[in-house]
mmCIF file of C-alpha atoms in Angstrom:
data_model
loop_
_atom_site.group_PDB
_atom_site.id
_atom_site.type_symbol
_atom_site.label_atom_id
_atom_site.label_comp_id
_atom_site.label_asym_id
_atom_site.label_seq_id
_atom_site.Cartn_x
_atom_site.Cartn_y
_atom_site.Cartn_z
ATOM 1 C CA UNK A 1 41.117 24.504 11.888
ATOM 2 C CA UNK A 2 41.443 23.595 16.224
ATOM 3 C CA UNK A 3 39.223 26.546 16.375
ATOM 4 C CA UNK A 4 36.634 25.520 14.105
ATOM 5 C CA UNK A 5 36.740 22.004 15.757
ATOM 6 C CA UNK A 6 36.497 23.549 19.354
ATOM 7 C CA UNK A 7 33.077 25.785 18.309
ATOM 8 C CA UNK A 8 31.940 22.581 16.908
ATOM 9 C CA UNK A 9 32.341 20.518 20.001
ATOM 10 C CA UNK A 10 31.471 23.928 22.383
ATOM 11 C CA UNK A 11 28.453 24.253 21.083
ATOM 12 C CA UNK A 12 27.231 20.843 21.303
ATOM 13 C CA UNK A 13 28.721 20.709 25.100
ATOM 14 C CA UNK A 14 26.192 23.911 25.139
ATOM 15 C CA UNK A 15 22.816 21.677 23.525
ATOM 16 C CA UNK A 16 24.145 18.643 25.803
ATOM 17 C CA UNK A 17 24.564 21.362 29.240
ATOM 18 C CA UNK A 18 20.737 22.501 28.598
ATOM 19 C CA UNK A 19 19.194 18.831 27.813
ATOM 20 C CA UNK A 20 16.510 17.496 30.634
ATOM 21 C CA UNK A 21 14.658 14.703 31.101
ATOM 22 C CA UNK A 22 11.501 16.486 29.952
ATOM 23 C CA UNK A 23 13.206 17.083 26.826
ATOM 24 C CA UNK A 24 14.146 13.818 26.649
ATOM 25 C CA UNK A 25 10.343 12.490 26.897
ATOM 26 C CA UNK A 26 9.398 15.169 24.444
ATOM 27 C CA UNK A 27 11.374 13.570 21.880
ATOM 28 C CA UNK A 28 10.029 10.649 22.612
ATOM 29 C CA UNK A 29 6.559 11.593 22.475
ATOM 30 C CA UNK A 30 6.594 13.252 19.150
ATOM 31 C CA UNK A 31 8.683 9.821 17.725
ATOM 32 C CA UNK A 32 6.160 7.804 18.933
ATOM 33 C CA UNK A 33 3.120 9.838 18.048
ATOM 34 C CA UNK A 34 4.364 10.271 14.383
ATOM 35 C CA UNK A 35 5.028 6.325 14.368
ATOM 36 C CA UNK A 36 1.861 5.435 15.472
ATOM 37 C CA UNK A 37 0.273 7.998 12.643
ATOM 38 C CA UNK A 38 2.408 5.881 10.165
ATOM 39 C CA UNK A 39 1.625 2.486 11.067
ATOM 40 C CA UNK A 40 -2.228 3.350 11.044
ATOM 41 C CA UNK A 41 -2.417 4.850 7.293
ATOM 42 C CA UNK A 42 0.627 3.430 6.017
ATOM 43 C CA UNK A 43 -2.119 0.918 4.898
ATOM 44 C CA UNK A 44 -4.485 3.063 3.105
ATOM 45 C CA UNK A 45 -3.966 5.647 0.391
ATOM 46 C CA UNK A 46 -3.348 7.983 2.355
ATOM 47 C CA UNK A 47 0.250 7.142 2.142
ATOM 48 C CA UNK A 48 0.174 7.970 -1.045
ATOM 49 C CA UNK A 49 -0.921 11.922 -0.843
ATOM 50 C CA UNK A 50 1.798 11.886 2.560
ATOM 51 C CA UNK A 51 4.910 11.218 -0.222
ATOM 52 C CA UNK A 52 3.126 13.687 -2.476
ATOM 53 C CA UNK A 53 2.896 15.931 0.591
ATOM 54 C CA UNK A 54 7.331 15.474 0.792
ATOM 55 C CA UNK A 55 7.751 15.586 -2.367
ATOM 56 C CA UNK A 56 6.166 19.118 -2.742
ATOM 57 C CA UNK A 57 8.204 20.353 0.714
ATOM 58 C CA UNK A 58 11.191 18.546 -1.200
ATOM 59 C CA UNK A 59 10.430 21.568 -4.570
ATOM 60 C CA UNK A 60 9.726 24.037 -1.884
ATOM 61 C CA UNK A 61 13.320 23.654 -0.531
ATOM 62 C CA UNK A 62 14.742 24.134 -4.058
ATOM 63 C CA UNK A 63 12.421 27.398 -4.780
ATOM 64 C CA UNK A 64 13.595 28.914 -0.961
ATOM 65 C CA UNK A 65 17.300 28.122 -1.535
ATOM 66 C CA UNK A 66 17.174 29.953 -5.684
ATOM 67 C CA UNK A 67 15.088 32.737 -4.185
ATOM 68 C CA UNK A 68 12.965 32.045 -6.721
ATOM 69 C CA UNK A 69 9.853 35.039 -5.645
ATOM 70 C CA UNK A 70 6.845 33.883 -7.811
ATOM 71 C CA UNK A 71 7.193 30.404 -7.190
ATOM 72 C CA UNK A 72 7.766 30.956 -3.334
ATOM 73 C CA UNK A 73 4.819 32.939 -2.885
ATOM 74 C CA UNK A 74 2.716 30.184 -4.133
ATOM 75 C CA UNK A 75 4.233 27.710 -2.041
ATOM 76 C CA UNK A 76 4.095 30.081 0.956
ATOM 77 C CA UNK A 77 0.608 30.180 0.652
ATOM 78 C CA UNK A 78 -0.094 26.816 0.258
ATOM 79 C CA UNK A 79 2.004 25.735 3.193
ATOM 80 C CA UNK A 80 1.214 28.497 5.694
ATOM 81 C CA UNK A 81 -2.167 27.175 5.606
ATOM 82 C CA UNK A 82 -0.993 23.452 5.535
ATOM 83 C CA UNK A 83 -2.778 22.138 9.011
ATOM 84 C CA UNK A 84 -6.380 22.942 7.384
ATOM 85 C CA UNK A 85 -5.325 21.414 3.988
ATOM 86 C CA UNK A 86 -4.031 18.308 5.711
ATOM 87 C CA UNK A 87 -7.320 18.365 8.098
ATOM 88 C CA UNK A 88 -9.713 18.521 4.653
ATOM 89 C CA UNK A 89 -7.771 16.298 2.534
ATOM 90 C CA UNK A 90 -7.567 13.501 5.721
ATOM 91 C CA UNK A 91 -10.386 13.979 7.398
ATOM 92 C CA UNK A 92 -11.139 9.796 7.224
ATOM 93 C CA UNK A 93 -7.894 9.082 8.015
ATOM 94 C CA UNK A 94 -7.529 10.963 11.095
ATOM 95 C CA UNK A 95 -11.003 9.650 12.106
ATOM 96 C CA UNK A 96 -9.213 6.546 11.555
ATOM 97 C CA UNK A 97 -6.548 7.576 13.594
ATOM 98 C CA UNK A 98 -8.844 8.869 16.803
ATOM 99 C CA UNK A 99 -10.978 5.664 16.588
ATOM 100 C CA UNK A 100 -7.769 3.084 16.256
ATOM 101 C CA UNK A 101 -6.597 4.523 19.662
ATOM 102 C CA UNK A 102 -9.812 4.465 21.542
ATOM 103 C CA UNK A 103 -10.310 0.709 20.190
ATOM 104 C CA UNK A 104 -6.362 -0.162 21.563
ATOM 105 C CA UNK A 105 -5.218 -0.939 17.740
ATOM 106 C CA UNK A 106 -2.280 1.906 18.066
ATOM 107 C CA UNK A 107 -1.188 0.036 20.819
ATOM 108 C CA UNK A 108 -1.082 -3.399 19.690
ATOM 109 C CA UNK A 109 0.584 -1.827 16.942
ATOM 110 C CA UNK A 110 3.769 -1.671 19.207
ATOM 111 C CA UNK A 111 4.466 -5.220 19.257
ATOM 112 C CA UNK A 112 6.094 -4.646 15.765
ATOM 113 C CA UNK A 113 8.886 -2.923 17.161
ATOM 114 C CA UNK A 114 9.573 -5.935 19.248
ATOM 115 C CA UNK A 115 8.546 -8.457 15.963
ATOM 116 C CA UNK A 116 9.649 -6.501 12.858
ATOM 117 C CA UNK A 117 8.707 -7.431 8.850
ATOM 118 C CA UNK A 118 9.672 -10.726 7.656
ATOM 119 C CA UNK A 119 10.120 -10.923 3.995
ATOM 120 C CA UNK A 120 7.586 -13.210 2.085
ATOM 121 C CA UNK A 121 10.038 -15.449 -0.160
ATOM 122 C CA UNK A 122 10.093 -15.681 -3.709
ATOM 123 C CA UNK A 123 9.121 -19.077 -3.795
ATOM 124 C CA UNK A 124 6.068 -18.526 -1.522
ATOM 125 C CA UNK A 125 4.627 -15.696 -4.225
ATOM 126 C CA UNK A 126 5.748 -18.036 -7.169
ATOM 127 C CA UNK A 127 3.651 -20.408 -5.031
ATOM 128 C CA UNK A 128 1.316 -17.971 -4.824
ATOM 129 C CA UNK A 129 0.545 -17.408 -8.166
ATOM 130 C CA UNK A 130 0.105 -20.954 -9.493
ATOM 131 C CA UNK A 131 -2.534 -21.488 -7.269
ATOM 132 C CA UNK A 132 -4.123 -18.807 -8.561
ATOM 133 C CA UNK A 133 -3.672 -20.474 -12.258
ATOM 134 C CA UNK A 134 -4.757 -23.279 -11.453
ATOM 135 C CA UNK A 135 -7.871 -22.453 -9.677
ATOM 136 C CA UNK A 136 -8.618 -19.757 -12.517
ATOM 137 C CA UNK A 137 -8.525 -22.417 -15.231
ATOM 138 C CA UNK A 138 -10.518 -24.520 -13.182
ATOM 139 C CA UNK A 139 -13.121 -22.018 -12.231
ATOM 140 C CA UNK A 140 -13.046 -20.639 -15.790
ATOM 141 C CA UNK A 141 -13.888 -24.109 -17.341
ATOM 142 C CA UNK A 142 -17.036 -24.221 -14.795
ATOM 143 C CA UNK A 143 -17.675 -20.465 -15.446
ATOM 144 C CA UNK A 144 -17.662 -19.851 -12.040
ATOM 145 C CA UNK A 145 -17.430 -16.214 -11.196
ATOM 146 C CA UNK A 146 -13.880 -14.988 -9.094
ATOM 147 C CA UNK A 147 -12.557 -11.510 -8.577
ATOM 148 C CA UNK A 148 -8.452 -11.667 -7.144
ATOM 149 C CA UNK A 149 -6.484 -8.749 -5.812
ATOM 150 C CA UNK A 150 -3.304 -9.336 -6.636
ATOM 151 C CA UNK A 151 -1.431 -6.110 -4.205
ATOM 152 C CA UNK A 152 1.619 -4.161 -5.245
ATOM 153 C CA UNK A 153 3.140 -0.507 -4.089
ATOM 154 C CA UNK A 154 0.171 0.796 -3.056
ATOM 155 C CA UNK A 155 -0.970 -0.837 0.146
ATOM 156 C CA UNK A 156 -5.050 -2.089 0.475
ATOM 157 C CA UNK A 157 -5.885 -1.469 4.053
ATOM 158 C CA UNK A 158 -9.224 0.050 3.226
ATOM 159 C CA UNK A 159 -10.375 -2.203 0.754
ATOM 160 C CA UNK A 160 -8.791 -5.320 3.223
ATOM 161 C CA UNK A 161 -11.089 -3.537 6.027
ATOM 162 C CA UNK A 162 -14.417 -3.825 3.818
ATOM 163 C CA UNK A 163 -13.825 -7.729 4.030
ATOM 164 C CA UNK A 164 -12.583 -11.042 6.298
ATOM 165 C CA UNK A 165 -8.767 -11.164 7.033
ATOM 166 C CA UNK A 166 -7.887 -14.750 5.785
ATOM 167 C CA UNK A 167 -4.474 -14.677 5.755
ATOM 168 C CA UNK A 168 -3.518 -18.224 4.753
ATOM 169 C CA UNK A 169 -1.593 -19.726 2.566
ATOM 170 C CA UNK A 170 -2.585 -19.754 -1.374
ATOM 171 C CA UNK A 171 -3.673 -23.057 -2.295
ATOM 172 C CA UNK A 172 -6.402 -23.912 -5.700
ATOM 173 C CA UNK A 173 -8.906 -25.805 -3.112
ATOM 174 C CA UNK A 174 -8.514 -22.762 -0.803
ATOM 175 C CA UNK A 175 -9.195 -20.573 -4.052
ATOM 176 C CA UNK A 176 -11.857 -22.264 -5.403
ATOM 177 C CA UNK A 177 -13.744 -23.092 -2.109
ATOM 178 C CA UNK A 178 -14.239 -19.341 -1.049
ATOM 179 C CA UNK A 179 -15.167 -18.553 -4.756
ATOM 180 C CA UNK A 180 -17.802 -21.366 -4.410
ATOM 181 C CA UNK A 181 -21.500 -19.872 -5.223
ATOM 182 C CA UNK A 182 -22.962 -19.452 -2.356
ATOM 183 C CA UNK A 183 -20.347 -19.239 0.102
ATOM 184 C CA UNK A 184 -20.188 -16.262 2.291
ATOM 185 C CA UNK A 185 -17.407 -14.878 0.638
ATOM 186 C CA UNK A 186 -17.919 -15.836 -2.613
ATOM 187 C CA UNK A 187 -19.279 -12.118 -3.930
ATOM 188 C CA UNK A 188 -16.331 -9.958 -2.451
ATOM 189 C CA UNK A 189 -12.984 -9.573 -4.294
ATOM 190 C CA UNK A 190 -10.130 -11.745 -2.808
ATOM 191 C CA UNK A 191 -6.572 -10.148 -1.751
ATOM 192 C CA UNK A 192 -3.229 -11.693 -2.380
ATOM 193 C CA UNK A 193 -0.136 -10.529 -0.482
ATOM 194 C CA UNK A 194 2.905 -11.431 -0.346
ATOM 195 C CA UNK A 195 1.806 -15.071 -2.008
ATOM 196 C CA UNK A 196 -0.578 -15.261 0.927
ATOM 197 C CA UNK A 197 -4.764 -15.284 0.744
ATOM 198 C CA UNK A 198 -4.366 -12.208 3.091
ATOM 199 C CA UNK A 199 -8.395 -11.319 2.486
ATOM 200 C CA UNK A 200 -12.076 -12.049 0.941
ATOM 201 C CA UNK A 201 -15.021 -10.859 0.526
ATOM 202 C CA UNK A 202 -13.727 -7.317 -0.159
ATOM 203 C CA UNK A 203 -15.608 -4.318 -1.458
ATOM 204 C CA UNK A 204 -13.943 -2.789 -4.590
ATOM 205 C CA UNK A 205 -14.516 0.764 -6.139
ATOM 206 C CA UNK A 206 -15.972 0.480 -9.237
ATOM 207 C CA UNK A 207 -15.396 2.946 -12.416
ATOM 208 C CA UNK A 208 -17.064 5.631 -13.596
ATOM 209 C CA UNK A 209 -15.884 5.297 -17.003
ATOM 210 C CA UNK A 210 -18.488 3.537 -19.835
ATOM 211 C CA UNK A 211 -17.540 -0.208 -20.001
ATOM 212 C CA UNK A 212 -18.718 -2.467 -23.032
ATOM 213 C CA UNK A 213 -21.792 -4.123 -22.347
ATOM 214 C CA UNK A 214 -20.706 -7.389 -21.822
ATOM 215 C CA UNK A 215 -18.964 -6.291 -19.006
ATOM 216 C CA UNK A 216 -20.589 -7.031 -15.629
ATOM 217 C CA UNK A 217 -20.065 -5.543 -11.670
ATOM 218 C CA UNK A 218 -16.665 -7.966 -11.260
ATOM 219 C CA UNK A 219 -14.865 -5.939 -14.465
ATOM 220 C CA UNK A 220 -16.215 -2.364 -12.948
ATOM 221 C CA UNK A 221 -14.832 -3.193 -9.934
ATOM 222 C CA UNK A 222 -11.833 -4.629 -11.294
ATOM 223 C CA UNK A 223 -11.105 -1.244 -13.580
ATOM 224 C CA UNK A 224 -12.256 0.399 -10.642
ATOM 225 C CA UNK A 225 -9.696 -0.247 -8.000
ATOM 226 C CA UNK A 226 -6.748 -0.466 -11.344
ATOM 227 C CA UNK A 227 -7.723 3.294 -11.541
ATOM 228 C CA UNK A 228 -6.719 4.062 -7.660
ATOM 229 C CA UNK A 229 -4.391 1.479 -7.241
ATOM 230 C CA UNK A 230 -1.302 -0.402 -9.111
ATOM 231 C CA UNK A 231 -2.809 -3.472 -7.829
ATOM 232 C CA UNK A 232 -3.419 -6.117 -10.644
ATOM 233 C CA UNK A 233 -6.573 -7.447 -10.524
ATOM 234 C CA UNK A 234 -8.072 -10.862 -11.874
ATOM 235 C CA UNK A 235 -11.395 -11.476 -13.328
ATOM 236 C CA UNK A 236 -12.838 -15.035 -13.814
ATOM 237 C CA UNK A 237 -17.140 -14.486 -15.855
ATOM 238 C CA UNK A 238 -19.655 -16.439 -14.309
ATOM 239 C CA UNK A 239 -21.485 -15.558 -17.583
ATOM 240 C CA UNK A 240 -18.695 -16.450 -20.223
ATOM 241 C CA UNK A 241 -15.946 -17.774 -18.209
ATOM 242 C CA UNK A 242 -13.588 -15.569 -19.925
ATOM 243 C CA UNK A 243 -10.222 -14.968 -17.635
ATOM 244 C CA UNK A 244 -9.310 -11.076 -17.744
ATOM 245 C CA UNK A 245 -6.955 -8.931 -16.501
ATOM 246 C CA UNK A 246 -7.031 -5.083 -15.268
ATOM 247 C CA UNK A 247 -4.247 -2.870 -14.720
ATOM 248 C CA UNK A 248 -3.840 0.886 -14.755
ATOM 249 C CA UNK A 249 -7.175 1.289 -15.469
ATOM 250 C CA UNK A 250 -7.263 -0.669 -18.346
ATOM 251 C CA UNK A 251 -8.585 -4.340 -18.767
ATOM 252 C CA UNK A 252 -7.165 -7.136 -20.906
ATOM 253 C CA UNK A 253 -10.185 -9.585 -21.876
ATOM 254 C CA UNK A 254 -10.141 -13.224 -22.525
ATOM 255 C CA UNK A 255 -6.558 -14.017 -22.231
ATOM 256 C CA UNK A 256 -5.319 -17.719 -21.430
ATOM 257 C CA UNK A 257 -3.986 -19.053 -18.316
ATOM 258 C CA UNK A 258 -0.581 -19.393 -19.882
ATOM 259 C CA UNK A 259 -0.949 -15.657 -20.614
ATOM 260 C CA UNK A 260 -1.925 -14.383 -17.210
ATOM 261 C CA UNK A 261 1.216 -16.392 -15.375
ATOM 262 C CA UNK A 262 3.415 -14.942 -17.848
ATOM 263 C CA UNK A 263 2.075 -11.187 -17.211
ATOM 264 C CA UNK A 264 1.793 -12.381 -13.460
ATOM 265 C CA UNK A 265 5.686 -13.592 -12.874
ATOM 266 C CA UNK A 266 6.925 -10.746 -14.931
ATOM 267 C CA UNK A 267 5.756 -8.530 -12.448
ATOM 268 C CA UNK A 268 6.289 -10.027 -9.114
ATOM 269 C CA UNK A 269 9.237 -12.642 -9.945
ATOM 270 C CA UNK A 270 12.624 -11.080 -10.385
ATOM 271 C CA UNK A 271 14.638 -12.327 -13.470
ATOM 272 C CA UNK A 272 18.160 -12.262 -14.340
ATOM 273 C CA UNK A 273 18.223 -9.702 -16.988
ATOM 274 C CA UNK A 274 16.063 -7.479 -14.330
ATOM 275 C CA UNK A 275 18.143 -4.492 -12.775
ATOM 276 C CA UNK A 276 15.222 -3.002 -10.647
ATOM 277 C CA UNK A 277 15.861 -5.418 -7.616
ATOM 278 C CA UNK A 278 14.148 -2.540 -4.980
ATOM 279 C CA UNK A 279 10.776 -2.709 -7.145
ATOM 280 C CA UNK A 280 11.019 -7.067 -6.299
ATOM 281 C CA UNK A 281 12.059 -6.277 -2.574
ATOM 282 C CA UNK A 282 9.344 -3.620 -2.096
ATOM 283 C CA UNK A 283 6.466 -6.204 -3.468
ATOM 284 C CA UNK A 284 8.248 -9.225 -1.931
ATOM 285 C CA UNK A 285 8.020 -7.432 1.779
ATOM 286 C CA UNK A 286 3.991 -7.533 2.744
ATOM 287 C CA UNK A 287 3.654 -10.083 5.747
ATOM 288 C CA UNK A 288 4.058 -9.514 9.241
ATOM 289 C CA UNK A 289 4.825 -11.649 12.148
#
């Protein structure tokens, strides 16, 4: 046992013996580097294929440790050629990337370490969302036309990008003002985070799927972006004035205010009887300093 302890300790005498400053820097320089990388597309879908990109190393593990042949060979392929699958498959995110540094964003960036996430409170999304009611019901009874982002898991940095940062708090007059006709932002698709009017005026993806007629650009883009997102995502008809709702690709139509806060707390308001209290945190966590 003392001579297991005293390898242990002899051989990390030997890293510590070796260690120089440059090594030291290295370290840093590949820690910051991969930070930076993370804080730029940490807010676009990219994020997504990066914990698909894990999870597949994760499987690859498994497979090496079993010695399972077939399967490694596949995976062995796959990731000996990894650098030109990651170049293909992020091509506009490292674009991103190369033109965020030459514009100073990755260094602005910094200041989080200094000012780190502050938790949006309950109350504040709760807040949130009955402003969003209200102004709904309003804008429903005067048919006019609104398209609201409400933002989950999956972070909207590209679709946030395509519009005007607001960030302000969530109020009805705020709501129905920039849905106004004829207002600048009024045609764009409005993002809620964390409670917050974060943006407007946003450009959403819209489906490729047949919709029923009656179905204008607002419900494309709302199935649109509930196809590449979990977002949930609000629709108010200029033509009808019928409130809908899409999610997962899928669109609830002409569903009642009392309806749409009842879907709307159930999925951002924690309850008593709900166990999954990482889900809450996760959505609850979306502002910065």
């Amino acid at each position: 046992m003392l001579n297991t302890l005293s390898d242990f300790f002899y051989k990390i005498l030997s890293v510590f013996s070796t260690f120089r400053i440059t090594d030291l820097l290295d370290i840093v320089l590949v820690a910051v580097f991969i930070y930076v990388c993370v804080r730029i597309i940490r807010e676009t879908r990219a994020m997504q294929l990066v914990k698909g990109i894990v999870f597949l190393a994760c499987i690859y593990l498994v497979v090496y440790l079993l010695n399972m042949e077939a399967s490694s060979y596949i995976f062995e392929s796959v990731f000996s050629n990894i650098l030109i699958i990651v170049a293909v498959i992020f091509a506009p995110e490292l674009r991103n990337i190369l033109e965020s540094i030459g514009k100073g964003a990755a260094r602005k960036s910094f200041k989080t370490i200094i000012h780190p996430d502050v938790a949006a409170g309950i109350a504040e999304i709760e807040n949130g969302i009955e402003a969003v009611i209200k102004a709904c019901s309003n804008m429903s009874d005067n048919k006019t036309g609104a398209l609201i982002v409400f933002e989950k898991g999956t972070l909207l940095g590209n679709v946030i990008n395509s519009g005007t940062v607001v960030n302000a708090k969530a109020t009805r007059a705020l709501i129905e003002s920039i849905f106004f006709p004829k207002t600048p932002l009024h045609d764009g698709a409005m993002i809620i985070r964390g409670g917050k009017v974060y943006a407007a005026g946003c450009i959403l993806p819209l489906t490729k799927k047949d919709v029923q007629a009656s179905f204008g650009t607002r419900h494309r883009a709302a199935i649109g972006l509930s196809e590449e997102s979990d977002a949930l995502i609000v629709v108010v008809s200029e033509e009808t004035g019928a409130i809908s709702l899409a999610k997962g690709g899928f669109i609830q139509s002409d569903i009642s205010d009392g309806d749409l806060r009842d879907i709307l707390m159930n999925e951002f308001i924690p309850n008593d009887n709900s166990s999954d209290d990482k889900i809450i945190t996760r959505l609850v966590r979306r502002m910065k300093k």
